[in-house]
Coordinates of C-alpha atoms and ligand atoms in Angstrom, one line a residue:
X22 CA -9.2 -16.6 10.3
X23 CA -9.0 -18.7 13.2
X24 CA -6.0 -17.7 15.9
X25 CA -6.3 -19.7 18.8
X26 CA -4.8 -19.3 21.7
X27 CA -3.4 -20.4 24.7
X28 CA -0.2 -21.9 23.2
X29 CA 2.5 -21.8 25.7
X30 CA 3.9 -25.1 24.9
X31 CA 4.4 -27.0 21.7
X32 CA 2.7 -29.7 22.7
X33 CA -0.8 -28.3 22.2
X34 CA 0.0 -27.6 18.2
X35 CA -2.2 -29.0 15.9
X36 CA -0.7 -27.9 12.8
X37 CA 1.9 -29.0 10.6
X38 CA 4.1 -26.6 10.2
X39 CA 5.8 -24.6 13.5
X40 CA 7.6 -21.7 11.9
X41 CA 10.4 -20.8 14.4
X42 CA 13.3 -17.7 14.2
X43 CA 16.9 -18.7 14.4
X44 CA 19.4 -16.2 15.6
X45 CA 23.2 -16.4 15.1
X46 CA 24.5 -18.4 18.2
X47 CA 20.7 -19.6 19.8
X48 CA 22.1 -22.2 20.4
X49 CA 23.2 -20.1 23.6
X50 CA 20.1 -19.2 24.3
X51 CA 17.1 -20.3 27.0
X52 CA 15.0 -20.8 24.2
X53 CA 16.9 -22.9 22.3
X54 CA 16.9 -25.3 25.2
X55 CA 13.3 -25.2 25.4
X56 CA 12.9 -26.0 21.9
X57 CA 15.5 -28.9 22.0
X58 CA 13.6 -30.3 25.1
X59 CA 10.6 -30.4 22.9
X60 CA 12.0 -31.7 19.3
X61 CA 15.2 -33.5 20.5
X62 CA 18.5 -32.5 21.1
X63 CA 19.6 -33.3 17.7
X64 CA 19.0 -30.0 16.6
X65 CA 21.9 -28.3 18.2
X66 CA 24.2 -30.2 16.5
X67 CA 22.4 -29.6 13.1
X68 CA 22.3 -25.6 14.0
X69 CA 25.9 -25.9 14.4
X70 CA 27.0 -27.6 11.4
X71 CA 24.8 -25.3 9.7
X72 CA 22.3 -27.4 8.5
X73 CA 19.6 -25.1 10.3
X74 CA 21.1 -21.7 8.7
X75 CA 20.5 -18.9 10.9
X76 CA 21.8 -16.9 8.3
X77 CA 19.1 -13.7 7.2
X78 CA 16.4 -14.5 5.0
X79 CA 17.7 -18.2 4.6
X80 CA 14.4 -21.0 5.1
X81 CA 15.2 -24.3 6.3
X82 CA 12.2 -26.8 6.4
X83 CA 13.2 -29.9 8.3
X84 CA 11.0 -32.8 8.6
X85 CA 10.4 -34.1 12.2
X86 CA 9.1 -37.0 13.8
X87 CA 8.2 -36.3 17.0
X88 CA 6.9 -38.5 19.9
X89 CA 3.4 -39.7 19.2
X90 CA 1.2 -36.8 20.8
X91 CA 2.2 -34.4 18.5
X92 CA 0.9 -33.2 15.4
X93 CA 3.8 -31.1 14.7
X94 CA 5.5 -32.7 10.6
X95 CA 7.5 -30.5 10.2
X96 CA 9.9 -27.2 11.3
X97 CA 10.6 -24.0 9.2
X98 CA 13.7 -22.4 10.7
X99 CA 13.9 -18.7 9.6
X100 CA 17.5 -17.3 9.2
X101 CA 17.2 -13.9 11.2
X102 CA 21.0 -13.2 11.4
X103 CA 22.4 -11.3 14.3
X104 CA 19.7 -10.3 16.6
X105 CA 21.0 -6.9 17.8
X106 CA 21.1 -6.1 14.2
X107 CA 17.4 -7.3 13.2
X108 CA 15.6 -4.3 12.3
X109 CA 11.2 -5.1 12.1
X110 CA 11.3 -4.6 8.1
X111 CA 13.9 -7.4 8.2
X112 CA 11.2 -9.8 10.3
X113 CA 8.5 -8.5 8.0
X114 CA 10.5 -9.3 4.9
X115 CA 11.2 -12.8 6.2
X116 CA 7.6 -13.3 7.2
X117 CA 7.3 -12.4 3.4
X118 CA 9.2 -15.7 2.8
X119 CA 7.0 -17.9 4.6
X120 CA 3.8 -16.8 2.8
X121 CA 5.5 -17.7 -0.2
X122 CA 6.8 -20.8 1.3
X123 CA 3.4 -21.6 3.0
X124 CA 2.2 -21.2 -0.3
X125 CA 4.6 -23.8 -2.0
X126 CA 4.0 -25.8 1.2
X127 CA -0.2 -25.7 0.5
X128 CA -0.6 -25.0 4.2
X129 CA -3.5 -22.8 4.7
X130 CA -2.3 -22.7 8.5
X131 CA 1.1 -22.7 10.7
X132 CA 1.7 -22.6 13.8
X133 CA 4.2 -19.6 14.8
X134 CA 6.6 -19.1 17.5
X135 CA 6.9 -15.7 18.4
X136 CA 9.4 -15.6 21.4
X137 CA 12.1 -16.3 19.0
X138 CA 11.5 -13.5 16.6
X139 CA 11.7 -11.2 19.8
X140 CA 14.7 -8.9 20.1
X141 CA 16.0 -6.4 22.4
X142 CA 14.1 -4.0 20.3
X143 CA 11.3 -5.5 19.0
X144 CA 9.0 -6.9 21.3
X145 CA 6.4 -10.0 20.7
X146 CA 3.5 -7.3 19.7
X147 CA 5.6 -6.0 16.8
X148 CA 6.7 -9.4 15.5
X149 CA 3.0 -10.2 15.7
X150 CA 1.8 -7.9 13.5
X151 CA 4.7 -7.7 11.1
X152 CA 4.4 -11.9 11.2
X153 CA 0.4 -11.5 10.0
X154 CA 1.5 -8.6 7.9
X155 CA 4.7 -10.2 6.0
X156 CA 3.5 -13.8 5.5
X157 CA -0.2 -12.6 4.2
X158 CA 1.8 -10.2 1.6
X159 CA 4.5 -12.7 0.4
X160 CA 1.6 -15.6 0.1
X161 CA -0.4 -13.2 -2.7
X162 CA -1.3 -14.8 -5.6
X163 CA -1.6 -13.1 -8.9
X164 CA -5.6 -13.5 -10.3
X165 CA -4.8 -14.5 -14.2
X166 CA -7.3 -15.6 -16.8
X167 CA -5.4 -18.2 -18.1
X168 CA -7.6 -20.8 -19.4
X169 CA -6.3 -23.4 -16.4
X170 CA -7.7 -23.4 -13.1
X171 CA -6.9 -20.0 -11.6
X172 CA -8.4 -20.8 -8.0
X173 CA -6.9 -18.5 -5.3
X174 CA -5.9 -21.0 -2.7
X175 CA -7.5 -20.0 1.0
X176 CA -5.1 -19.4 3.6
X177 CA -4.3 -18.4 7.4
X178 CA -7.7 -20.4 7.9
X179 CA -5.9 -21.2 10.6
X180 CA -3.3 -19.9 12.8
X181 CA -1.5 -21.1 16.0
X182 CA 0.7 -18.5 18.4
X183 CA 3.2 -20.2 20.2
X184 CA 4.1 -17.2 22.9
X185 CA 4.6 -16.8 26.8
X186 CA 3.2 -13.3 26.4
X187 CA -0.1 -12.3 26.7
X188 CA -2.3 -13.9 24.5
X189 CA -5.1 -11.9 23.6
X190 CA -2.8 -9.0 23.2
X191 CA -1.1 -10.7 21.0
X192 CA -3.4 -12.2 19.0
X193 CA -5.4 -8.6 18.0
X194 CA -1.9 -7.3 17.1
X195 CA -1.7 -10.8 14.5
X196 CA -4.9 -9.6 13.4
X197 CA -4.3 -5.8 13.0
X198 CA -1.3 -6.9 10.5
X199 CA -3.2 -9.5 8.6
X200 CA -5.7 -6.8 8.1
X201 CA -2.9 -4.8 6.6
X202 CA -1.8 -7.1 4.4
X203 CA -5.0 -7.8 3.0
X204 CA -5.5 -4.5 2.5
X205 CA -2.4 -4.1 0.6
X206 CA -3.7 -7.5 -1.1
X207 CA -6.9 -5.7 -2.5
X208 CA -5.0 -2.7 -4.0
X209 CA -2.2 -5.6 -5.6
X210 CA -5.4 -7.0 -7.1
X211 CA -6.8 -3.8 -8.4
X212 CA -3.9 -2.5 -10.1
X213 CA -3.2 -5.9 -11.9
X214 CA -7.0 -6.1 -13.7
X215 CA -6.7 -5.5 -17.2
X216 CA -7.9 -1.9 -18.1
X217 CA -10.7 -3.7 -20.1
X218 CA -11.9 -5.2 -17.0
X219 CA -11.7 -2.2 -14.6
X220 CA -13.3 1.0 -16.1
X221 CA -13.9 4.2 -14.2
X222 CA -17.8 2.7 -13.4
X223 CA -15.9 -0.7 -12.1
X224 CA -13.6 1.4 -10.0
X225 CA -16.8 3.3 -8.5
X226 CA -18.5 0.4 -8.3
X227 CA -16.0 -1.4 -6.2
X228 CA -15.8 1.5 -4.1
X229 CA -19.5 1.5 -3.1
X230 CA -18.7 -1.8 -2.1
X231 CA -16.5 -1.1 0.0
X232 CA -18.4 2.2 1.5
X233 CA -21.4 -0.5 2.1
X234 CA -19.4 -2.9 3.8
X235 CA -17.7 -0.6 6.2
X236 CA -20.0 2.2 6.9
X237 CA -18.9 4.9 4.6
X238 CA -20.7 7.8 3.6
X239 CA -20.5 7.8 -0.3
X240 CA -21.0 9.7 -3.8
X241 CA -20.4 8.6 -7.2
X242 CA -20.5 11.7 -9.8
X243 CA -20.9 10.9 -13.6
X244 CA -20.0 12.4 -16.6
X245 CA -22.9 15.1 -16.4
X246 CA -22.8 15.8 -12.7
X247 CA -18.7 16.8 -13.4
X248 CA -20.2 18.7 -16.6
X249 CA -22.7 20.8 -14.3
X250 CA -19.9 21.4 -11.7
X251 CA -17.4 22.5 -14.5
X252 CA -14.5 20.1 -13.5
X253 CA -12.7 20.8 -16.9
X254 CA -9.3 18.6 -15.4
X255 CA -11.0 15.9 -15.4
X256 CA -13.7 16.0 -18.4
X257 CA -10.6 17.0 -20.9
X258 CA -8.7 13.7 -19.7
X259 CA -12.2 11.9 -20.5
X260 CA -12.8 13.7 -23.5
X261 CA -11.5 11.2 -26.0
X262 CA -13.0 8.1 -24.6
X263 CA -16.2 5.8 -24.5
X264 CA -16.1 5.2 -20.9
X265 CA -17.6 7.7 -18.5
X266 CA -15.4 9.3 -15.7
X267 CA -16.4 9.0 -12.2
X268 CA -15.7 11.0 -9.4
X269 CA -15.6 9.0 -6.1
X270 CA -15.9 10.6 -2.7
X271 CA -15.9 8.3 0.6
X272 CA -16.4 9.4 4.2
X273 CA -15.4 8.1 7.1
X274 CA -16.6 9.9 10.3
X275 CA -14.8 9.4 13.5
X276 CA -16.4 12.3 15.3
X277 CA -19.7 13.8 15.5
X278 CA -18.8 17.0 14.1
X279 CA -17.0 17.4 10.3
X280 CA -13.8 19.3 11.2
X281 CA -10.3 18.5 11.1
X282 CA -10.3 16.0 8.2
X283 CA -8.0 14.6 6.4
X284 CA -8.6 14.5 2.5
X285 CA -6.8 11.1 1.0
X286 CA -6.9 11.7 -3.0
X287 CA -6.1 9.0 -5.4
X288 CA -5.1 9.4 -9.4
X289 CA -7.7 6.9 -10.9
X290 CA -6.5 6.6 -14.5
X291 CA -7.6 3.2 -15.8
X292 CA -5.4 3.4 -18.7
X293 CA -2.7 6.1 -20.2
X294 CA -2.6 5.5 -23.7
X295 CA -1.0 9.6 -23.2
X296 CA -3.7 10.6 -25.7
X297 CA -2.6 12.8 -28.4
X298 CA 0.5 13.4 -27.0
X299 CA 0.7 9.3 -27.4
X300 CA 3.5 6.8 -25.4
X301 CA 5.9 5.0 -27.3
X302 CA 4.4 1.2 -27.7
X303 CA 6.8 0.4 -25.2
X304 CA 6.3 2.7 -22.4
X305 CA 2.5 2.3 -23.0
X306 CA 2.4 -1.2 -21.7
X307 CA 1.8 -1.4 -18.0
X308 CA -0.3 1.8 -18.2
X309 CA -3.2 -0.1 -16.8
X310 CA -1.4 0.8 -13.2
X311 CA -2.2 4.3 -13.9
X312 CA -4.7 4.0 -11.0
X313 CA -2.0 2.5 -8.7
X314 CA -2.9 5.8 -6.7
X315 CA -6.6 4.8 -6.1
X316 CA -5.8 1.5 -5.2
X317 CA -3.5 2.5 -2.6
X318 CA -6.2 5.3 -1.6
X319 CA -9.0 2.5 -1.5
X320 CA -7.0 0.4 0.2
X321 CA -6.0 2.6 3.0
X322 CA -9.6 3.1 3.3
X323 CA -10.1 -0.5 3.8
X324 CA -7.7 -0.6 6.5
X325 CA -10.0 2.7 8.0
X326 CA -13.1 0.7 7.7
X327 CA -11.7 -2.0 9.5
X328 CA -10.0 -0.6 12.6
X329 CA -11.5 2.8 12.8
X330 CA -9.2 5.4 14.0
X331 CA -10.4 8.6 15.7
X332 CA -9.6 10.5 12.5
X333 CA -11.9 12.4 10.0
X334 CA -11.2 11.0 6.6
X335 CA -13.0 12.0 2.9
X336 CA -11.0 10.1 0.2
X337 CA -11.8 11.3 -3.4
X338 CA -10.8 9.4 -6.7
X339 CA -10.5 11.3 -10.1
X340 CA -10.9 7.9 -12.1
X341 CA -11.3 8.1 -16.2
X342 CA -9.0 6.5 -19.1
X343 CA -6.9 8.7 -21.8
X344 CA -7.7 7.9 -25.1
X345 CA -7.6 9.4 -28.1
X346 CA -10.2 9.6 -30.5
X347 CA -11.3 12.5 -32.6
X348 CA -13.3 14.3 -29.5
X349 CA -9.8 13.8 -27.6
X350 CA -8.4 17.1 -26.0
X351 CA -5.6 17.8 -28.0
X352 CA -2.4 19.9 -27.0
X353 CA -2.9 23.9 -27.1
X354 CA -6.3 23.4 -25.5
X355 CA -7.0 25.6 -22.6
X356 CA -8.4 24.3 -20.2
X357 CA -10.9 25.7 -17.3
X358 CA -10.6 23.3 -13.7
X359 CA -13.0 23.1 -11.2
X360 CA -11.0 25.6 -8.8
X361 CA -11.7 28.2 -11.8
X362 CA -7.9 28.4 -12.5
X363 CA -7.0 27.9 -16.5
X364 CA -4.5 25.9 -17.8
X365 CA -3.1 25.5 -21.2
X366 CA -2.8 22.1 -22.4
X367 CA 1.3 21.5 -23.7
X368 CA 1.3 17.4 -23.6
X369 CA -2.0 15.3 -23.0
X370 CA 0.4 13.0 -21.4
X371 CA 0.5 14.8 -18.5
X372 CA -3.2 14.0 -17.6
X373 CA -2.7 12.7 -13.9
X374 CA -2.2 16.5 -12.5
X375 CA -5.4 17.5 -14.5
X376 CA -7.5 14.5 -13.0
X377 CA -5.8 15.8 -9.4
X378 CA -6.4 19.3 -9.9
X379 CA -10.2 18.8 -9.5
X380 CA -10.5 15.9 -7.0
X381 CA -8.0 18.1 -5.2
X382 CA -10.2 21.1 -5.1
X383 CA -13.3 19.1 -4.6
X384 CA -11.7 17.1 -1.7
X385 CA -11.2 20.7 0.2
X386 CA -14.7 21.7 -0.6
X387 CA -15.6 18.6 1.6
X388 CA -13.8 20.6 4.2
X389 CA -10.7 18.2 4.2
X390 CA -8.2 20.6 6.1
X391 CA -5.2 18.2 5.3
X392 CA -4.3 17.0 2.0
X393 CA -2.4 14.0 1.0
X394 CA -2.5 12.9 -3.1
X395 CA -1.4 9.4 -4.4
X396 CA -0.3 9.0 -7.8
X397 CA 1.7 7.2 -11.1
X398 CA 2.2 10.7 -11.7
X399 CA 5.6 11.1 -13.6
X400 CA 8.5 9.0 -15.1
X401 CA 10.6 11.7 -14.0
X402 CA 10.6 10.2 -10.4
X403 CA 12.0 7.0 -11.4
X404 CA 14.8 8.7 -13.0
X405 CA 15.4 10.4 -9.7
X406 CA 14.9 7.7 -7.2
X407 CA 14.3 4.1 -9.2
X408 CA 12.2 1.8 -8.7
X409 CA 12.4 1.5 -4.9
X410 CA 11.2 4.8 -3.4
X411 CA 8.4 6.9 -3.4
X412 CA 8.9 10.6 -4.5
X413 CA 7.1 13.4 -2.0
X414 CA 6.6 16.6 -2.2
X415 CA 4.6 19.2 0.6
X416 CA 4.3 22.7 2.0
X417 CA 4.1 22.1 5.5
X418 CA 7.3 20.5 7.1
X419 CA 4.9 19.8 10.9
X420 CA 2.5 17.6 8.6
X421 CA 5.1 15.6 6.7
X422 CA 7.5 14.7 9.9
X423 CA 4.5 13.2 11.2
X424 CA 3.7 11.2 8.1
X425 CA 7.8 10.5 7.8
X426 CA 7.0 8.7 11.1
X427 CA 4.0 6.8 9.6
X428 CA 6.5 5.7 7.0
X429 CA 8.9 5.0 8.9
X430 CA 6.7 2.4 11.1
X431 CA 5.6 0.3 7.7
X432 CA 9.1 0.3 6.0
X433 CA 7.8 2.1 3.1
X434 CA 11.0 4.3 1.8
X435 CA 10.1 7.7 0.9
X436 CA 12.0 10.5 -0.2
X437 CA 11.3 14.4 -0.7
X438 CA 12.2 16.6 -3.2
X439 CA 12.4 20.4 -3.1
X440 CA 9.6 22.7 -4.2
X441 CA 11.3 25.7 -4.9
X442 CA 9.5 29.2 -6.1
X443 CA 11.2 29.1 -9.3
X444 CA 9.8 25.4 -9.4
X445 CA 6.1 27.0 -9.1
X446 CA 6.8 30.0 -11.7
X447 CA 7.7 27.9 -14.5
X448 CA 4.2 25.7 -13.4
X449 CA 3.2 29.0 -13.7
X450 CA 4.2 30.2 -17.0
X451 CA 2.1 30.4 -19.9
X452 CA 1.1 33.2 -22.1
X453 CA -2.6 32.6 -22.3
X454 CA -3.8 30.5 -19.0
X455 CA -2.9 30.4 -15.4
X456 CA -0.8 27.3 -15.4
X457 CA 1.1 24.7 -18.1
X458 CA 0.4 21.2 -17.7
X459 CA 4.1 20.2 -18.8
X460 CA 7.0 23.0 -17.8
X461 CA 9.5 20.4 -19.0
X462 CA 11.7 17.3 -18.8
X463 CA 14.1 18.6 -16.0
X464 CA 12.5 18.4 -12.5
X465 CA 10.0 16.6 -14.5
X466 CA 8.3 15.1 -10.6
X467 CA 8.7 18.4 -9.0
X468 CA 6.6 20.0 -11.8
X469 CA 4.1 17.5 -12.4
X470 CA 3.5 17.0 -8.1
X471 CA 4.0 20.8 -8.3
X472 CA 1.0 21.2 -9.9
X473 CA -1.4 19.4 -7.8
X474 CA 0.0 21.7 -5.0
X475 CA -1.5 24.7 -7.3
X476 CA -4.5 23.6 -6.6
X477 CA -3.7 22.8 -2.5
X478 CA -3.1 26.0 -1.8
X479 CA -2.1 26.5 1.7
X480 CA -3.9 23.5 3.2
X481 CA -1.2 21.3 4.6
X482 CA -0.6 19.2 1.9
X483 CA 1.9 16.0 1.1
X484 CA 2.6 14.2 -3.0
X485 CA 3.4 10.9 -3.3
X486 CA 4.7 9.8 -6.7
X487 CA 4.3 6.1 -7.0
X488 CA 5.2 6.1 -10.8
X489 CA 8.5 4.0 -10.0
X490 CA 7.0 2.3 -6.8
X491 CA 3.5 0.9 -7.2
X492 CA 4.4 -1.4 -10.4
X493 CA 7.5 -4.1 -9.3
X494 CA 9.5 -5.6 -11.9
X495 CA 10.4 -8.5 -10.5
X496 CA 9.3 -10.3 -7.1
X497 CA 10.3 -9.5 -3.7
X498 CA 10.1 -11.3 -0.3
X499 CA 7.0 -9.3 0.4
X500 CA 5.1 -10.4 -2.9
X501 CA 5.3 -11.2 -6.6
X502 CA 5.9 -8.7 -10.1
X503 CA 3.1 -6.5 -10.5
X504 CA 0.7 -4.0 -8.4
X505 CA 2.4 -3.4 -4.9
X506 CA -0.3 -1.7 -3.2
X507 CA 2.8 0.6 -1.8
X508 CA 1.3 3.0 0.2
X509 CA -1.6 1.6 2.0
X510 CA 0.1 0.8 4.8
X511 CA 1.5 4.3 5.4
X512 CA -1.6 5.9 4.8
X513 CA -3.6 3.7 7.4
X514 CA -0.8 4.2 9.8
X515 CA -0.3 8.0 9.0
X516 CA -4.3 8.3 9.6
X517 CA -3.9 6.5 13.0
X518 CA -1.4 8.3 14.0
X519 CA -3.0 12.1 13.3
X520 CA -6.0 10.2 15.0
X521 CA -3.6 9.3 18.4
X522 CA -2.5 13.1 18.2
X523 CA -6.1 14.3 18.4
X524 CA -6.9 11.8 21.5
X525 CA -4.1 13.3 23.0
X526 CA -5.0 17.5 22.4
Ligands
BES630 N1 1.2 7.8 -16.0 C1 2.3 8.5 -16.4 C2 3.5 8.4 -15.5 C3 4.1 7.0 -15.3 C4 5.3 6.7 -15.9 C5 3.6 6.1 -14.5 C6 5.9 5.4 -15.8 C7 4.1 4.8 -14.3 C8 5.3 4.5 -15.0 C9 2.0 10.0 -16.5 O1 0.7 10.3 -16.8 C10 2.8 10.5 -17.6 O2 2.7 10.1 -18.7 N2 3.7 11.4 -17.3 C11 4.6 12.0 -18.2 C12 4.6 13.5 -17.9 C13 5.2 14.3 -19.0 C14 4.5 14.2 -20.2 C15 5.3 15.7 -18.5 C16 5.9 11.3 -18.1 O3 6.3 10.9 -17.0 O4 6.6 11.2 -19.1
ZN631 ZN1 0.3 10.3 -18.9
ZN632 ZN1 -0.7 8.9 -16.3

């Protein structure tokens, strides 16, 4: 991507399209005036009549001719509303808008100016990033294999910054949020391969690509190195299938020394057929997002590789399919995990906590002294929350206020649920074993997040259920149906945030 610079006046654009923030009553404003000075007074009067809407989320493109020395075709107005009520996930979701739009538009470039996204509370850096960040999320393209041309168009080749501010500030803070989106554009893509096409070896494979490009210490564990470590989570969830499991570990060192590490563990299941415990036809469709956690894990990790916070981080995948077949695990099994603790087997279905329970223990025994799990881990939170928020669970209120603060930065909603004592006896009741993989259908995301936090101990430790969140139904402003990669940003930001904190102690 090209950003250049410079741009304090419209008249050095050389793109087509100048993408411009409209406020209620600019009109009023100084900026207005300089806008009018540049592309004719006409404008007013079509702001006004409400022909240029400055209502929220509302697009106009007007055509313009201009005088003869500029390049400038044509205007996107974005409708921002009241300013003293425009919140940054509001400039990020209309940012969302004009990817899509840039999309329609075929324009792998605009020129954007950022003064008139600024508000009283969010300054030009912010609306830099969320501009790169919004617009590179709401231009993603699904990959199909339809038998028509199924190029992914390029875009943001190019990018112009209209601003009085400091340039070069401004222009890493573009770039900081386009790497964010892209990011979140990797883990979209991941989720929405066909199970067929991404196995447990594809997963690992892609992740040693992405340890080789960025620097990453890394270890890919087969089928018979989990065997000789005894990770019986894990290997019962693989039991029933063709495909090898694979165990992914990636390290990121920020510091010389390996302490204070955070441990970033991803649910990897390529497909959830549910095994013997087997999904109605209809709830098995979309299963192929079981690994939505990964992605979001691998994605974060992207993110890492690119800006390199002062933070420890080891990420560890538990990635296999469930299948049945007759070498399946079966319900009744008992089970023996890596930590050594025993669980009896009530519903293969609930296979995520199993794959968790040893990439859990195994990201601790890489010294990883805080934990945070990702995972498609239970319907149960989309009965509690919908489709729109992510479910979390921890043990250590210090951790997660901290990470409520990452969240709160990206606009990713999250919302936690209790974790009471009785909540961790009925986890723990079973006649035979140590644990039960399925205590039952009430608190149904508390148990199954539960679980993993078994295995936790007292490490600081934060769940995220994605089951309702990482899969959309329909499109939004910031991107189409499908894989959301919801999550990455939170975790990048959470990282660089623990990383700040260290700086400052
Ligand atoms: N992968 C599913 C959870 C899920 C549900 C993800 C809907 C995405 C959308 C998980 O492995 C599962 O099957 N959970 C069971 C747990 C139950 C058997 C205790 C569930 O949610 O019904
Ligand atoms: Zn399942
Ligand atoms: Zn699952």
């Amino acid at each position: 991507m090209n950003i250049s610079k410079q741009h304090t006046s419209f008249h050095d654009i050389t793109l087509e399209t100048l993408v411009i923030g409209v406020t209620k009553n600019m009109e009023n404003s100084p900026l207005w005036a300089e806008l009018t000075a540049f592309a004719g007074e006409a404008l007013t009067t079509w702001l006004q009549s409400g022909e240029i809407s400055s209502d929220k989320k509302k697009l106009t493109k007007l055509p313009v001719l201009l005088s003869s020395n500029s390049n400038v075709k044509r205007i996107l107005f974005v409708g921002l509303g009241d300013a003293n009520k425009l919140v940054e996930q509001d400039v990020r979701e209309a940012f969302g808008l004009v990817g899509k739009e840039m999309k329609a538009l075929k324009q792998s470039g605009v020129a954007i100016w950022l003064d008139s996204f600024v508000t009283d509370e969010i300054n030009v850096l912010d609306v830099a990033h969320v501009a790169a960040e919004g617009s590179t999320l709401g231009y993603f393209t699904i990959a199909n294999y339809k038998t028509t041309s199924n190029e992914v168009e390029k875009y943001y080749e190019e990018v112009e910054l209209v601003t009085a501010a400091d340039i070069d500030e401004v222009a890493a803070s573009f770039k900081v949020g386009r790497i964010y989106g892209e990011a979140v554009n990797a883990a979209r893509t991941l989720i929405n391969l066909p199970p067929n096409m991404l196995t447990a070896t594809d997963m690992a494979n892609y992740a040693v690509e992405l340890a080789e490009k960025y620097d990453f210490e890394y270890e890919i564990l087969g089928k018979a190195d989990l065997e000789e470590l005894g990770m019986g989570g894990i290997l019962s969830v693989n039991q029933g299938s063709h495909e090898e499991p694979r165990l992914i570990t990636l390290k990121y060192k920020a510091t010389e020394d390996w302490t204070d590490v955070i441990g970033l563990v991803g649910k990897g299941v390529t497909y959830d057929t549910g095994g013997y415990s087997l999904k109605p036809r209809e709830s098995m469709v979309g299963m192929k997002g079981d690994m939505g956690g990964a992605a979001s894990v691998l994605g974060a990790m992207q993110i890492i590789g690119e800006l390199r916070p002062n933070k420890n981080v080891v990420a560890v995948i538990g990635s296999t399919d469930n299948m049945v077949s007759g070498t399946a695990f079966k319900p009744d099994d008992v089970i023996t995990t890596y930590s050594g603790k025993t669980v009896e087997v009530l519903n293969t279905d609930a296979e995520g906590r199993l794959v968790l329970a040893d990439a859990v223990t195994y990201a601790k025994q890489q010294v990883a002294t805080q934990l945070v799990d990702v995972a498609t881990l239970t319907g149960g939170v989309i009965m509690a929350l919908g489709y729109d928020k992510t479910g979390t669970l921890t043990n250590n209120d210090e951790f997660y206020a901290k990470f409520k603060e990452a969240a709160e930065e990206t606009g990713e909603f999250v919302w936690q649920l209790p974790l009471t004592e009785s909540d961790k006896k009925r986890i723990r009741k079973s006649d035979i074993a140590d644990l039960n993989n399925s205590p039952g259908r009430d608190g149904h995301m508390i148990f199954g997040g539960g679980f993993v936090g078994e295995f936790a101990g007292d490490t600081p430790w934060i769940h995220l259920d994605i089951a309702g969140t990482s899969d959309a139904k329909a499109p939004s402003e910031l991107g189409p149906k499908g894989g959301t990669g919801v999550m990455v940003r939170t975790l990048a930001t959470f990282v660089e945030l623990l990383g700040l904190e260290s700086e400052s102690n």
